Short mmCIF file of C-alpha atoms and ligand atoms in Angstrom, two decimals:
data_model
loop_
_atom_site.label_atom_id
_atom_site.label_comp_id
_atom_site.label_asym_id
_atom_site.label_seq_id
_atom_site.Cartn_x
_atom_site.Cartn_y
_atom_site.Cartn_z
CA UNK A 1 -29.02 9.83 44.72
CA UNK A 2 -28.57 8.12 41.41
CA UNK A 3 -29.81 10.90 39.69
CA UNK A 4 -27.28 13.31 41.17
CA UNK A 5 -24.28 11.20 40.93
CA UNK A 6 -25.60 11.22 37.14
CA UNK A 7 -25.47 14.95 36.56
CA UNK A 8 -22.36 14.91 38.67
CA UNK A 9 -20.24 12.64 36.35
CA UNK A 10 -22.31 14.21 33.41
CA UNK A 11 -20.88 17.42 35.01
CA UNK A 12 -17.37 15.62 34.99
CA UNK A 13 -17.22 14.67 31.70
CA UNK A 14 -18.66 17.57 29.24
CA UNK A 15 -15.67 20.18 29.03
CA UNK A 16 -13.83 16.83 27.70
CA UNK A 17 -16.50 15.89 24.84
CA UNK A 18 -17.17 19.81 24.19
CA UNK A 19 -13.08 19.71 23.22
CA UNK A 20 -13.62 16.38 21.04
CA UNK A 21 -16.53 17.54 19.62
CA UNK A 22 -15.17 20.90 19.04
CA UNK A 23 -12.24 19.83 16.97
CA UNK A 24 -14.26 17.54 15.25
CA UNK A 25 -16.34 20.24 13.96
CA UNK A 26 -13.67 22.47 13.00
CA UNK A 27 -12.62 19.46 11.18
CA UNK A 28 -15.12 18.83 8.70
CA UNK A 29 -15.37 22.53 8.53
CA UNK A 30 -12.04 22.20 7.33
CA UNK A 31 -12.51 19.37 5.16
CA UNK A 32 -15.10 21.13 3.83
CA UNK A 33 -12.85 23.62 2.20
CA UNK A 34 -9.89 21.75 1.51
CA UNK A 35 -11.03 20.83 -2.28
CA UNK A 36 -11.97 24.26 -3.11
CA UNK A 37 -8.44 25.46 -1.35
CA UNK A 38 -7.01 22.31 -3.33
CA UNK A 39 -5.19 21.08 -0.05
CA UNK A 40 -5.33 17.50 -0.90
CA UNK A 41 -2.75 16.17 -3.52
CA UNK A 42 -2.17 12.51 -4.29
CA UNK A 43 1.32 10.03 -3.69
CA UNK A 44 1.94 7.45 -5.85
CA UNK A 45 3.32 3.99 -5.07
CA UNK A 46 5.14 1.63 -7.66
CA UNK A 47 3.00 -2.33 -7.96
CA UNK A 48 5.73 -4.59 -9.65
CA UNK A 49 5.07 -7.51 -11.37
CA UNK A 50 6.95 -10.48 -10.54
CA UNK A 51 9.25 -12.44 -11.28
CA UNK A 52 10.66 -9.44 -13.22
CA UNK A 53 10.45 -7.02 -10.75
CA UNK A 54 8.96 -4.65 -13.89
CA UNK A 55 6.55 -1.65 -12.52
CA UNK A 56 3.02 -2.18 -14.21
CA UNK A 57 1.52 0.74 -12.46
CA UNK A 58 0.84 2.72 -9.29
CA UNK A 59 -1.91 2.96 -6.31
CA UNK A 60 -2.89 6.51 -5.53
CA UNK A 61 -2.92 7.28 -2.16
CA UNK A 62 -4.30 10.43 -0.89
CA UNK A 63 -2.79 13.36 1.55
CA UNK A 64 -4.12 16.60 2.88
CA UNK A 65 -1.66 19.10 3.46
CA UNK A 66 -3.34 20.67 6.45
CA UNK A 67 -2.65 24.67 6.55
CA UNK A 68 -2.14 23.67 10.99
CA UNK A 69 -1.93 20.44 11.36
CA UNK A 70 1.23 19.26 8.43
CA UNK A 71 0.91 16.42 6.32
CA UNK A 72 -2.41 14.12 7.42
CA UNK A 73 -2.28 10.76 6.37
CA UNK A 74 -6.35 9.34 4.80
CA UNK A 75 -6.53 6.94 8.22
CA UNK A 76 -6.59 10.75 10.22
CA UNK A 77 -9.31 12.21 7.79
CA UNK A 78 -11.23 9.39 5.80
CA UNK A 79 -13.66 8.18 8.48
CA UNK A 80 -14.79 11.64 9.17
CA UNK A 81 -15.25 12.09 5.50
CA UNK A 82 -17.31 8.94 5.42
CA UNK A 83 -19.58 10.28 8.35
CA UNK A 84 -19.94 13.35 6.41
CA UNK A 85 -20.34 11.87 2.90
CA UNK A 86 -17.47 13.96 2.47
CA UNK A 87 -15.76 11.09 0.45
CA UNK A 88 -18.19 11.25 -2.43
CA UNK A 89 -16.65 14.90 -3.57
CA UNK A 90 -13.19 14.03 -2.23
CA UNK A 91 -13.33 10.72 -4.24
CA UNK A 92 -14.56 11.94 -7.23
CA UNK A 93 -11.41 14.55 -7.25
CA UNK A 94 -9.36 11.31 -6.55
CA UNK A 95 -10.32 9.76 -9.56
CA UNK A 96 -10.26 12.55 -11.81
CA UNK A 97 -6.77 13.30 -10.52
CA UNK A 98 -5.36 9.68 -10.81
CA UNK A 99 -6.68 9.11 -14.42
CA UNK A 100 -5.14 12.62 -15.28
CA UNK A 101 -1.74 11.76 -13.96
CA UNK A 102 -1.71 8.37 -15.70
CA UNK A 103 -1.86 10.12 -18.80
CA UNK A 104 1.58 10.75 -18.94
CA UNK A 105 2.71 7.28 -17.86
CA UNK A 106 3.68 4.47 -20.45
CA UNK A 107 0.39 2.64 -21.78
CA UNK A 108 1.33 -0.48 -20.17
CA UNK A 109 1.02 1.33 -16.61
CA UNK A 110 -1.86 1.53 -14.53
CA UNK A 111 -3.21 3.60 -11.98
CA UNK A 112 -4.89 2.15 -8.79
CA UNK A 113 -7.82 3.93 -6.76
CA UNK A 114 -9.16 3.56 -3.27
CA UNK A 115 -13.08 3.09 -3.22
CA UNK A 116 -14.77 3.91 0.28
CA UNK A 117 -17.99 1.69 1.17
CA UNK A 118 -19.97 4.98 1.31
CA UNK A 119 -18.93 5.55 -2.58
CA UNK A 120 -20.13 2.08 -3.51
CA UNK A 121 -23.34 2.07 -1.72
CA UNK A 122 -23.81 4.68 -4.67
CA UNK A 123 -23.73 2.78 -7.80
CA UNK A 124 -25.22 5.44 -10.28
CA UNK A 125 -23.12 8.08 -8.50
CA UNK A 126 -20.27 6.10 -8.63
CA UNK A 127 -20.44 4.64 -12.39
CA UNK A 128 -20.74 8.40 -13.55
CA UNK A 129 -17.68 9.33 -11.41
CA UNK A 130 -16.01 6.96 -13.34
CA UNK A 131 -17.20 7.84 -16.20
CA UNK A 132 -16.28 11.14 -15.84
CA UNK A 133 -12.81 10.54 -14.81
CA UNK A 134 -11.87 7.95 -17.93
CA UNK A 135 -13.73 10.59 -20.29
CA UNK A 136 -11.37 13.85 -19.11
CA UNK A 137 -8.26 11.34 -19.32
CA UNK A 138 -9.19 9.99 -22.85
CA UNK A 139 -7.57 7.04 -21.11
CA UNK A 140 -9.25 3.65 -21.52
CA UNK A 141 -10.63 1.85 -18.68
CA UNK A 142 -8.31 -0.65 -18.89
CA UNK A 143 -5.86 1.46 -17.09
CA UNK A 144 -8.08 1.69 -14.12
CA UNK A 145 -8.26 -0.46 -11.00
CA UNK A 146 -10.27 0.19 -8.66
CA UNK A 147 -9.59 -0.98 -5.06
CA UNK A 148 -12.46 -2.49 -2.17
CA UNK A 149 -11.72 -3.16 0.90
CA UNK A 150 -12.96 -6.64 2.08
CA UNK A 151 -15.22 -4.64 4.50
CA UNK A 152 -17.00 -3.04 2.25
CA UNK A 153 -18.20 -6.30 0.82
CA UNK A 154 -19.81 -6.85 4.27
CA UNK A 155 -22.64 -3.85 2.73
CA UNK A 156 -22.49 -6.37 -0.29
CA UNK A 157 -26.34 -6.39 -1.71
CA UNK A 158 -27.08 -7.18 -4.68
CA UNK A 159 -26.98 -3.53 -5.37
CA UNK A 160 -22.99 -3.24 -4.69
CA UNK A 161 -22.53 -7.12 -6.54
CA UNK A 162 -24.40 -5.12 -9.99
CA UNK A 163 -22.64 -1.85 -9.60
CA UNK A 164 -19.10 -4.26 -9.80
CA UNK A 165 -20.35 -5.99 -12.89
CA UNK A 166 -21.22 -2.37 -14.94
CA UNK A 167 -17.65 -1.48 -13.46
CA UNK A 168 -16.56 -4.76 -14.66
CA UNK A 169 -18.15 -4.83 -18.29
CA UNK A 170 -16.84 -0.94 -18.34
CA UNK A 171 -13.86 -2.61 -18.62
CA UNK A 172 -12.46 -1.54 -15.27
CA UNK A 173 -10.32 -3.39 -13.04
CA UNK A 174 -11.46 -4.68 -9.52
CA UNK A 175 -9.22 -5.62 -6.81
CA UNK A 176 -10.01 -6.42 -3.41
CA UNK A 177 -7.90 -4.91 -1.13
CA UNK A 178 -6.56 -5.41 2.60
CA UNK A 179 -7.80 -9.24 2.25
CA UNK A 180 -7.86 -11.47 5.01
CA UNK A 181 -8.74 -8.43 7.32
CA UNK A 182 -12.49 -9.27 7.35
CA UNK A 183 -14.65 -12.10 7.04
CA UNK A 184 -16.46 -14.45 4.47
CA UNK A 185 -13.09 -13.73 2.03
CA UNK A 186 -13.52 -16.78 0.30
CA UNK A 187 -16.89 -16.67 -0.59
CA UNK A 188 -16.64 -13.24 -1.72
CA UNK A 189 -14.24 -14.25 -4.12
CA UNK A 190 -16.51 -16.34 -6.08
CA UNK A 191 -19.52 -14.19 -6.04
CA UNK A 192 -18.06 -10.46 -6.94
CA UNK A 193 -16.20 -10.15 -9.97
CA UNK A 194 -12.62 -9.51 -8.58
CA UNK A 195 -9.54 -9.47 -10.70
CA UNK A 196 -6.97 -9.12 -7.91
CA UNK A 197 -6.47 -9.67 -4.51
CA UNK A 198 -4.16 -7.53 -2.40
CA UNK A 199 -3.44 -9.72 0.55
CA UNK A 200 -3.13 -7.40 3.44
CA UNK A 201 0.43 -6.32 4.87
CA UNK A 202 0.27 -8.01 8.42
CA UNK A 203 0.33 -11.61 6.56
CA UNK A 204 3.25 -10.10 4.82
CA UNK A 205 5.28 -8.59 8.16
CA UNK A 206 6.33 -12.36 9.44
CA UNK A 207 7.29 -14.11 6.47
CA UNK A 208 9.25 -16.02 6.32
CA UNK A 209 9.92 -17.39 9.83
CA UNK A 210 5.93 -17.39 11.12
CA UNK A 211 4.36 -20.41 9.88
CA UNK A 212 0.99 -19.25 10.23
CA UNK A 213 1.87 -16.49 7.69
CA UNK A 214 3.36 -18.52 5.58
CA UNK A 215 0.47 -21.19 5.38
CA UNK A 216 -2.46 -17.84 4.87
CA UNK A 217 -0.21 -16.66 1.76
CA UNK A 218 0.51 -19.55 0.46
CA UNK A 219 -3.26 -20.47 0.91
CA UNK A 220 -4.58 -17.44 -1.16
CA UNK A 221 -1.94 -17.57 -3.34
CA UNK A 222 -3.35 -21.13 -4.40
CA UNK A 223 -6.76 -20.35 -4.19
CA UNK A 224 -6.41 -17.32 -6.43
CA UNK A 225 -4.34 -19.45 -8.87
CA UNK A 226 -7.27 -21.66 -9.27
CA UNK A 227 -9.93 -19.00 -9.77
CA UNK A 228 -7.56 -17.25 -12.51
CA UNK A 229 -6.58 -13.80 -10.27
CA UNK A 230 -3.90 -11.85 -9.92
CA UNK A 231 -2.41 -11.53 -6.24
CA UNK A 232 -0.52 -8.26 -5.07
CA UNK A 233 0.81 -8.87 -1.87
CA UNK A 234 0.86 -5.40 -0.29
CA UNK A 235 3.78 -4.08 2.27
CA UNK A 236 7.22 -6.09 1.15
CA UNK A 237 9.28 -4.47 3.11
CA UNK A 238 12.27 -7.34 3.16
CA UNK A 239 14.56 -9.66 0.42
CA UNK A 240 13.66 -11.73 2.83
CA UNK A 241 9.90 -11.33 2.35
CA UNK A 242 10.49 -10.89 -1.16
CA UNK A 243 12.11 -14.04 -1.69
CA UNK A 244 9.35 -16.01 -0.07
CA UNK A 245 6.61 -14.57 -1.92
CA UNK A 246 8.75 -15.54 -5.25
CA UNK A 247 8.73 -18.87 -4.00
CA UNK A 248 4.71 -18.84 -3.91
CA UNK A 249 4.54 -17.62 -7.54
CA UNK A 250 3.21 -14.54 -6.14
CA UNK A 251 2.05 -12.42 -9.00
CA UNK A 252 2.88 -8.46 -7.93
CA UNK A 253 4.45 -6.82 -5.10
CA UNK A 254 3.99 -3.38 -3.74
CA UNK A 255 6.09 -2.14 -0.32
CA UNK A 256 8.52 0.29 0.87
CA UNK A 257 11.26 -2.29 -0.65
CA UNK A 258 10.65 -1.42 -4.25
CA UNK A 259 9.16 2.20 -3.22
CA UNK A 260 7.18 4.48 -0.90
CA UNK A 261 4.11 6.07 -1.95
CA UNK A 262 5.78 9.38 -3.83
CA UNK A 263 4.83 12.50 -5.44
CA UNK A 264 3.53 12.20 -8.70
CA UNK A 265 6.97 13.88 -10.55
CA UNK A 266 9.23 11.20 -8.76
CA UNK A 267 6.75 8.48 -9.84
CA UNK A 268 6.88 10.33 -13.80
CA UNK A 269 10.66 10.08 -13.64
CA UNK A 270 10.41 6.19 -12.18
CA UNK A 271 8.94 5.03 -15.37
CA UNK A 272 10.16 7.75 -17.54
CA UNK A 273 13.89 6.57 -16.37
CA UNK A 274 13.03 2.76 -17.02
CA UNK A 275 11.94 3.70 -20.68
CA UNK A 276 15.53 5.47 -21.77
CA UNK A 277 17.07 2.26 -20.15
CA UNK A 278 15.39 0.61 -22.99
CA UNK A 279 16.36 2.78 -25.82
CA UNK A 280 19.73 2.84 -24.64
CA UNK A 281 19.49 -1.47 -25.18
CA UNK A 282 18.96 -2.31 -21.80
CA UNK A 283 17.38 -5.52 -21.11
CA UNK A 284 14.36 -4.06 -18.80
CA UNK A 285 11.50 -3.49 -21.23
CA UNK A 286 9.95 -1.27 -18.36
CA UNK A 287 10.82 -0.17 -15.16
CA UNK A 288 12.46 -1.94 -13.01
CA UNK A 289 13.40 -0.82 -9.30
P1 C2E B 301 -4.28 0.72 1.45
O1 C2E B 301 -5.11 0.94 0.25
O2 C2E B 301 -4.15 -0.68 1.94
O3 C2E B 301 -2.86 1.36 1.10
C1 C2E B 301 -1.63 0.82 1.52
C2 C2E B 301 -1.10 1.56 2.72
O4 C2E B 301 0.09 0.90 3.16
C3 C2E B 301 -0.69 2.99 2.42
O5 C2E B 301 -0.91 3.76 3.59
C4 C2E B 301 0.81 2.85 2.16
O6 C2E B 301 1.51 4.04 2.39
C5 C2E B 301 1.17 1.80 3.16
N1 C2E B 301 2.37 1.05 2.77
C6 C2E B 301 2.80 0.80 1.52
N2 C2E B 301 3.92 0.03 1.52
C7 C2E B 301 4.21 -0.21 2.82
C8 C2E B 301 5.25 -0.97 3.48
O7 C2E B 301 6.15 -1.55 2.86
N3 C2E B 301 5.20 -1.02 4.85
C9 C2E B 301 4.22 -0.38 5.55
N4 C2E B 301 4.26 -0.48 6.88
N5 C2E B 301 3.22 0.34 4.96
C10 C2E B 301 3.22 0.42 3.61
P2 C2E B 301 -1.65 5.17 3.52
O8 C2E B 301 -1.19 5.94 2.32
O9 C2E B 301 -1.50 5.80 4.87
O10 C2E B 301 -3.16 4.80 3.28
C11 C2E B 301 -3.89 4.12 4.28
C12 C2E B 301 -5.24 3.70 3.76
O11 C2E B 301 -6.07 4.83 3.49
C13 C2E B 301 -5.16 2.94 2.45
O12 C2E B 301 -4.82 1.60 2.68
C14 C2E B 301 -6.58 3.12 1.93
O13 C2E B 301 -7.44 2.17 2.50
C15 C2E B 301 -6.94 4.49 2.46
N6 C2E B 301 -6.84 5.46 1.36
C16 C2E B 301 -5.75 6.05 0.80
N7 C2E B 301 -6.07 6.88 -0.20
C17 C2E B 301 -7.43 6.80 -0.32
C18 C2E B 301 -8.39 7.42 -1.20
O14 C2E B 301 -8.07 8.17 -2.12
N8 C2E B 301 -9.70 7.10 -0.98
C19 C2E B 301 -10.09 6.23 0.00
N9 C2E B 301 -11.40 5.97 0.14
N10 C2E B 301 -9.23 5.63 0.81
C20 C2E B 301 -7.91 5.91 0.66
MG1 MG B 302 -5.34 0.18 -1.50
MG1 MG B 303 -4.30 -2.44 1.20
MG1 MG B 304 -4.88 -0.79 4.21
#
C-alpha cells in the first residue's frame, strides 16, 4: 500500500537526515561556544579609491578557526547563525572588534561591517550595538560603514527604512552591498538612505569583453552619479577589469588585485607602510597598493 511504501522510503531515508541533523546540532553547539573560546577573529580587505588607487579603508570579514574543521569561511557558518539568532552576539563582537582595530589606522581610513537581515530586523538592538562599539573605540561614526545586502531590503518595513535613518543621522555610513543580486535595486536606492553601492562581483568577472556586464556597470555607475553615491565595485581581480571600471569613473575598488582579505597586522602595516612613504616625500599621501 501507499502507506507502507511511505514508512518504507521514510525507513530509507532517516539514518541520512539523523547524520545532517546530527552535525547540524553539534554545529550550533559549537557555535555556541566559539565567542566565549574566542575562535572567531576578523580579515581585513583594502577598498581603494580611484583614480588614485589610495586605500580609504577596509571591510571586515569574519572567520572561525574551527578547533576540527580548519579555517570556515561566514558562507559555511552565517546561515546557521541566522537560524539560531546566533548572529546577534556574533555581530555585536564583529563590531566591537572592527571599531577597535580601526583605532590604530590613519583617521582618514575606515572600517566596513557586514549587517545580517536578522540584525536589522532589530533596530533598538542594533542602534545600541552600535552604539556600543563607536563608544569603546572613542572613534567617531564617521569611520563606520555599515554594509546591507540588497536582500535584506526585501524585509524592508518601515521599521528597517527608520532604523537606517537613526544609523544615518548617527552619522554612520550605509552601503548596500552585493547589488544587482536581488530585486527592486533601483527603487531601493531612492527610498533608504544609502551612501554607497557595492555592485556585486559577478558583474565585475566579464568585464571587459561581456557586453551585458559592461552595459549593468556602466548603468549603476550612472545612476549612482546622478543620485550623488559612491560606487565600490567589489571583486577586481584584473588590469583588465581595472581599467574598464576607470573608464566608468568608478569611484572605489576592492578585489584580490589590490589585496585579499588579511589579518589585521598585515592590514596595520599596509597603511602604516603608505604613511612613512609620505614622510620620506613620496608623492602618495596614503596608501597606495
Ligand atoms: P561580501 O560582503 O560581499 O564580501 C566580499 C566577499 O568576496 C568576501 O568573501 C571576500 O573574501 C570575497 N572577495 C574579495 N575580493 C575578491 C576577488 O577579487 N575575487 C573573488 N572571487 N572574491 C573576492 P568572504 O570573506 O568569504 O565573505 C562572504 C560573505 O560573508 C560576505 O560577502 C558577507 O556577505 C558575509 N560576511 C562576512 N563577514 C561577515 C560578518 O561579519 N557578518 C555578516 N553578517 N556577514 C559577513
Ligand atoms: Mg560586504
Ligand atoms: Mg559584497
Ligand atoms: Mg557577497
Amino acid at each position: 500500500s501507499a502507506k507502507a511504501e511511505g514508512r518504507g522510503r521514510h525507513r530509507v531515508f532517516e539514518p541520512a537526515m539523523n547524520t545532517r541533523m546530527q552535525a547540524r546540532l553539534a554545529l550550533e553547539a559549537e557555535l555556541r561556544r566559539a565567542l566565549e573560546e574566542g575562535e572567531f577573529h576578523l580579515l581585513f580587505q583594502p577598498l581603494l579609491s580611484l583614480p588614485d588607487r589610495q586605500v580609504v579603508g577596509f571591510e571586515a570579514l569574519l572567520r572561525w578557526r574551527h578547533p576540527r574543521h580548519g579555517l570556515m569561511a561566514p558562507d559555511s557558518f552565517i546561515p546557521l547563525a541566522e537560524e539560531t539568532g546566533l548572529i546577534v552576539p556574533i555581530g555585536h563582537w564583529v563590531l566591537r572588534e572592527a571599531c577597535r582595530e580601526m583605532r590604530r589606522w590613519p583617521g582618514h581610513c575606515r572600517v566596513a561591517v557586514n549587517l545580517s537581515p536578522v540584525q536589522l530586523a532589530d533596530g533598538p538592538a542594533l542602534l545600541r550595538s552600535v552604539e556600543d562599539a563607536l563608544a569603546a573605540s572613542g572613534e567617531p561614526a564617521g569611520r563606520l560603514e555599515l554594509e546591507i545586502t540588497e536582500s535584506a531590503m526585501l524585509r524592508g518595513t518601515e521599521e528597517v527604512l527608520d532604523t537606517l535613518r537613526r544609523l544615518k543621522e548617527r552619522g554612520v555610513r550605509l552601503a548596500m552591498d552585493d547589488f544587482g543580486t536581488g530585486y527592486s535595486s533601483l527603487g531601493y536606492l531612492r527610498t533608504f538612505p544609502f551612501d554607497k553601492v557595492k555592485i556585486d562581483r559577478s558583474f565585475v568577472r566579464d568585464l571587459p569583453h561581456d557586453g551585458e556586464s559592461r552595459a549593468i556597470v556602466h548603468a549603476v555607475i550612472g545612476l549612482c552619479g546622478t543620485l550623488g553615491l559612491t560606487v565600490t565595485a567589489e571583486g577586481v581581480e584584473t588590469e583588465e577589469q581595472l581599467a574598464q571600471l576607470q573608464r566608468e569613473n568608478c569611484s572605489e575598488v576592492q578585489g584580490y588585485l589590490f589585496g585579499a582579505p588579511q589579518p589585521a597586522e598585515e592590514a596595520l602595516r599596509l597603511v602604516r607602510g603608505a604613511a612613512a612613504r609620505r614622510q620620506d616625500g613620496g608623492a602618495a599621501g596614503t596608501a597606495q597598493v
